[in-house]
Amino acid sequence: MHTDKLVIATQNSGKLEEYQNILSPLNIGLESLADYGVQIQAEETGLTFRENALIKAHFGFKQTNVPCLADDSGLTIDALNGEPGIHSARYGEPTFNDAQRVELILNNMKDIPAINRTARFICCIAVVGLTDIPLIVQGSISGAISLTPSGNHGFGYDPIFYLPTLKTTMANLNSETKNNISHRGDAAWKLLKILNK
């Protein structure tokens, strides 16, 4: 890899912290758009996680002229026809916070039996400005939507994303465990393999 800096295009402090932990083996400076005085965000007009990740990475590179990593991630729930999907961060009303979005999901699924509560977290990462063409990787993790929130770690939908193999929600995992198994961790490890070649 031919850079000593990489901008992470996010305003989400939890996501930035996860990337700082996961990408620490690169031994490069990881900075945010805010470090460059960029307070605006790219308009996510894509129809897929991949398209939105590319939009955000191109935007970040254009704003900073530094190689930029962006991801688009979200929760897809089979019983809700893939919702909230690419709208995960904006699900419900524009003023909703994470807890209100979680409550909306649980309300929308109140009559769905446990066997039909399957879901996936998906993360698509795009890196622009490092190579001639964007680097794109995708990761995922399968689970189910719990009946009630549980746990205080993580952010977003972590308190209701139940992992059957671990018998707990994502929000009950410490950051090291989460980063090793999560959708973002899965995608980031794939990216690390490419960058370390």
Short mmCIF file of C-alpha atoms in Angstrom, two decimals:
data_model
loop_
_atom_site.label_atom_id
_atom_site.label_comp_id
_atom_site.label_asym_id
_atom_site.label_seq_id
_atom_site.Cartn_x
_atom_site.Cartn_y
_atom_site.Cartn_z
CA MET A 1 0.00 0.00 0.00
CA HIS A 2 1.40 3.40 -0.97
CA THR A 3 -0.06 5.83 1.53
CA ASP A 4 0.59 6.94 5.06
CA LYS A 5 -2.97 8.22 5.60
CA LEU A 6 -6.46 7.00 4.99
CA VAL A 7 -9.62 9.02 5.55
CA ILE A 8 -12.61 7.16 6.95
CA ALA A 9 -15.70 8.84 5.49
CA THR A 10 -18.12 8.71 8.39
CA GLN A 11 -19.73 10.99 10.94
CA ASN A 12 -20.48 7.94 13.12
CA SER A 13 -17.99 7.85 16.01
CA GLY A 14 -18.76 4.18 16.75
CA LYS A 15 -17.99 3.18 13.18
CA LEU A 16 -14.78 5.26 13.18
CA GLU A 17 -13.61 3.58 16.40
CA GLU A 18 -14.30 0.13 14.93
CA TYR A 19 -12.19 0.94 11.87
CA GLN A 20 -9.37 2.32 14.02
CA ASN A 21 -9.28 -1.00 15.88
CA ILE A 22 -9.69 -3.30 12.89
CA LEU A 23 -7.26 -1.48 10.58
CA SER A 24 -4.55 -0.89 13.20
CA PRO A 25 -2.28 -3.54 11.57
CA LEU A 26 -1.85 -1.18 8.59
CA ASN A 27 0.19 1.21 10.76
CA ILE A 28 -1.09 4.27 8.93
CA GLY A 29 -2.86 7.38 10.13
CA LEU A 30 -6.62 6.96 10.05
CA GLU A 31 -8.45 10.26 9.95
CA SER A 32 -12.06 11.35 9.68
CA LEU A 33 -13.64 13.86 7.32
CA ALA A 34 -14.03 16.15 10.34
CA ASP A 35 -10.23 16.21 10.66
CA TYR A 36 -10.29 18.01 7.29
CA GLY A 37 -13.08 20.37 8.30
CA VAL A 38 -15.64 18.51 6.20
CA GLN A 39 -18.98 18.77 8.00
CA ILE A 40 -21.26 17.76 5.13
CA GLN A 41 -22.03 14.22 4.07
CA ALA A 42 -22.40 12.65 0.67
CA GLU A 43 -25.96 12.20 -0.49
CA GLU A 44 -26.65 8.47 -0.47
CA THR A 45 -28.60 8.15 -3.70
CA GLY A 46 -27.49 4.62 -4.57
CA LEU A 47 -29.85 1.67 -4.69
CA THR A 48 -27.38 -0.80 -3.16
CA PHE A 49 -24.84 -0.87 -0.34
CA ARG A 50 -22.08 -1.00 -2.99
CA GLU A 51 -23.34 2.09 -4.84
CA ASN A 52 -23.64 4.11 -1.63
CA ALA A 53 -20.18 3.05 -0.41
CA LEU A 54 -18.70 4.21 -3.72
CA ILE A 55 -20.60 7.52 -3.60
CA LYS A 56 -19.28 8.24 -0.10
CA ALA A 57 -15.69 7.16 -0.89
CA HIS A 58 -15.56 9.32 -4.04
CA PHE A 59 -17.01 12.23 -2.07
CA GLY A 60 -14.45 11.87 0.73
CA PHE A 61 -11.54 11.63 -1.71
CA LYS A 62 -12.76 14.70 -3.61
CA GLN A 63 -13.10 16.70 -0.36
CA THR A 64 -9.68 15.74 1.08
CA ASN A 65 -7.49 14.58 -1.82
CA VAL A 66 -6.43 11.72 0.48
CA PRO A 67 -7.30 8.05 -0.16
CA CYS A 68 -10.72 7.51 1.36
CA LEU A 69 -12.51 4.50 2.80
CA ALA A 70 -16.27 4.53 3.07
CA ASP A 71 -18.75 1.85 3.88
CA ASP A 72 -22.42 1.44 3.54
CA SER A 73 -23.88 -1.06 5.89
CA GLY A 74 -27.22 -2.05 7.15
CA LEU A 75 -29.60 -4.59 8.50
CA THR A 76 -31.73 -6.70 6.18
CA ILE A 77 -34.64 -8.56 7.73
CA ASP A 78 -36.24 -11.36 5.73
CA ALA A 79 -39.72 -10.97 7.28
CA LEU A 80 -39.69 -7.26 6.36
CA ASN A 81 -38.72 -7.93 2.72
CA GLY A 82 -35.14 -6.82 3.31
CA GLU A 83 -35.95 -3.67 5.26
CA PRO A 84 -34.48 -1.49 6.57
CA GLY A 85 -31.63 -2.32 4.14
CA ILE A 86 -29.86 0.68 2.63
CA HIS A 87 -32.13 2.92 4.70
CA SER A 88 -30.98 1.44 8.04
CA ALA A 89 -29.49 4.70 9.34
CA ARG A 90 -32.60 6.63 8.28
CA TYR A 91 -35.32 4.07 9.03
CA GLY A 92 -38.55 5.57 10.34
CA GLU A 93 -38.82 9.29 10.92
CA PRO A 94 -35.86 11.58 10.08
CA THR A 95 -35.60 12.60 13.74
CA PHE A 96 -35.42 9.03 15.08
CA ASN A 97 -32.38 8.00 17.12
CA ASP A 98 -31.01 4.44 17.35
CA ALA A 99 -33.34 3.45 20.22
CA GLN A 100 -36.41 4.67 18.31
CA ARG A 101 -35.36 2.76 15.20
CA VAL A 102 -34.89 -0.38 17.28
CA GLU A 103 -38.35 0.11 18.77
CA LEU A 104 -39.85 0.57 15.29
CA ILE A 105 -38.28 -2.70 14.10
CA LEU A 106 -39.57 -4.56 17.15
CA ASN A 107 -43.04 -3.07 16.67
CA ASN A 108 -43.07 -3.99 12.97
CA MET A 109 -42.11 -7.56 13.93
CA LYS A 110 -44.35 -8.04 16.97
CA ASP A 111 -46.38 -10.80 15.28
CA ILE A 112 -43.44 -12.55 13.60
CA PRO A 113 -42.56 -15.92 15.20
CA ALA A 114 -38.95 -16.66 16.21
CA ILE A 115 -38.38 -19.05 13.30
CA ASN A 116 -39.12 -16.24 10.80
CA ARG A 117 -37.00 -13.50 12.42
CA THR A 118 -33.86 -14.18 10.33
CA ALA A 119 -31.70 -11.19 9.44
CA ARG A 120 -28.29 -10.17 8.17
CA PHE A 121 -25.96 -7.30 8.71
CA ILE A 122 -24.21 -6.38 5.45
CA CYS A 123 -21.22 -4.08 4.99
CA CYS A 124 -19.75 -2.96 1.69
CA ILE A 125 -16.44 -1.08 1.86
CA ALA A 126 -15.08 1.04 -0.98
CA VAL A 127 -11.64 2.65 -1.04
CA VAL A 128 -11.03 5.40 -3.59
CA GLY A 129 -7.73 7.11 -4.39
CA LEU A 130 -5.41 4.28 -3.42
CA THR A 131 -5.38 2.42 -6.73
CA ASP A 132 -6.45 3.20 -10.28
CA ILE A 133 -9.82 1.61 -9.69
CA PRO A 134 -11.78 1.55 -6.42
CA LEU A 135 -11.22 -1.37 -4.08
CA ILE A 136 -14.53 -2.94 -3.06
CA VAL A 137 -15.17 -5.71 -0.53
CA GLN A 138 -18.31 -6.94 1.18
CA GLY A 139 -18.89 -8.73 4.47
CA SER A 140 -21.92 -10.07 6.26
CA ILE A 141 -23.10 -11.88 9.35
CA SER A 142 -26.32 -13.81 9.78
CA GLY A 143 -28.49 -13.81 12.85
CA ALA A 144 -32.03 -13.11 14.00
CA ILE A 145 -34.01 -10.25 15.48
CA SER A 146 -34.52 -10.70 19.22
CA LEU A 147 -37.82 -10.02 20.96
CA THR A 148 -36.30 -7.34 23.20
CA PRO A 149 -33.11 -5.25 23.18
CA SER A 150 -30.15 -6.56 25.17
CA GLY A 151 -26.67 -5.15 25.76
CA ASN A 152 -24.94 -1.80 25.99
CA HIS A 153 -22.04 -2.15 23.56
CA GLY A 154 -21.94 -1.18 19.91
CA PHE A 155 -24.53 1.04 18.25
CA GLY A 156 -27.47 1.01 15.88
CA TYR A 157 -29.33 -2.29 15.77
CA ASP A 158 -26.73 -4.25 17.78
CA PRO A 159 -29.08 -4.64 20.81
CA ILE A 160 -31.63 -6.64 18.76
CA PHE A 161 -29.27 -8.57 16.47
CA TYR A 162 -29.18 -12.02 18.05
CA LEU A 163 -26.36 -14.42 17.24
CA PRO A 164 -27.65 -18.00 17.72
CA THR A 165 -24.17 -19.54 17.85
CA LEU A 166 -23.15 -17.22 20.70
CA LYS A 167 -26.63 -17.11 22.29
CA THR A 168 -26.46 -13.34 22.72
CA THR A 169 -26.95 -10.09 20.86
CA MET A 170 -24.21 -8.14 19.14
CA ALA A 171 -24.54 -5.43 21.82
CA ASN A 172 -23.40 -7.89 24.51
CA LEU A 173 -20.06 -8.53 22.78
CA ASN A 174 -16.85 -6.73 23.68
CA SER A 175 -15.32 -4.73 20.83
CA GLU A 176 -12.60 -7.30 20.08
CA THR A 177 -15.09 -10.15 19.66
CA LYS A 178 -17.48 -7.99 17.66
CA ASN A 179 -14.73 -6.78 15.33
CA ASN A 180 -13.68 -10.38 14.67
CA ILE A 181 -17.14 -11.61 13.64
CA SER A 182 -19.21 -8.61 12.54
CA HIS A 183 -20.16 -7.67 8.99
CA ARG A 184 -17.80 -4.69 9.18
CA GLY A 185 -15.04 -6.86 10.60
CA ASP A 186 -15.60 -9.45 7.86
CA ALA A 187 -15.33 -6.82 5.13
CA ALA A 188 -12.38 -5.04 6.77
CA TRP A 189 -10.40 -8.28 7.18
CA LYS A 190 -10.94 -8.94 3.46
CA LEU A 191 -9.67 -5.43 2.74
CA LEU A 192 -6.63 -5.94 4.98
CA LYS A 193 -5.68 -9.06 3.00
CA ILE A 194 -5.79 -7.06 -0.24
CA LEU A 195 -3.84 -4.11 1.19
CA ASN A 196 -1.16 -6.33 2.72
CA LYS A 197 -0.32 -8.01 -0.61
#
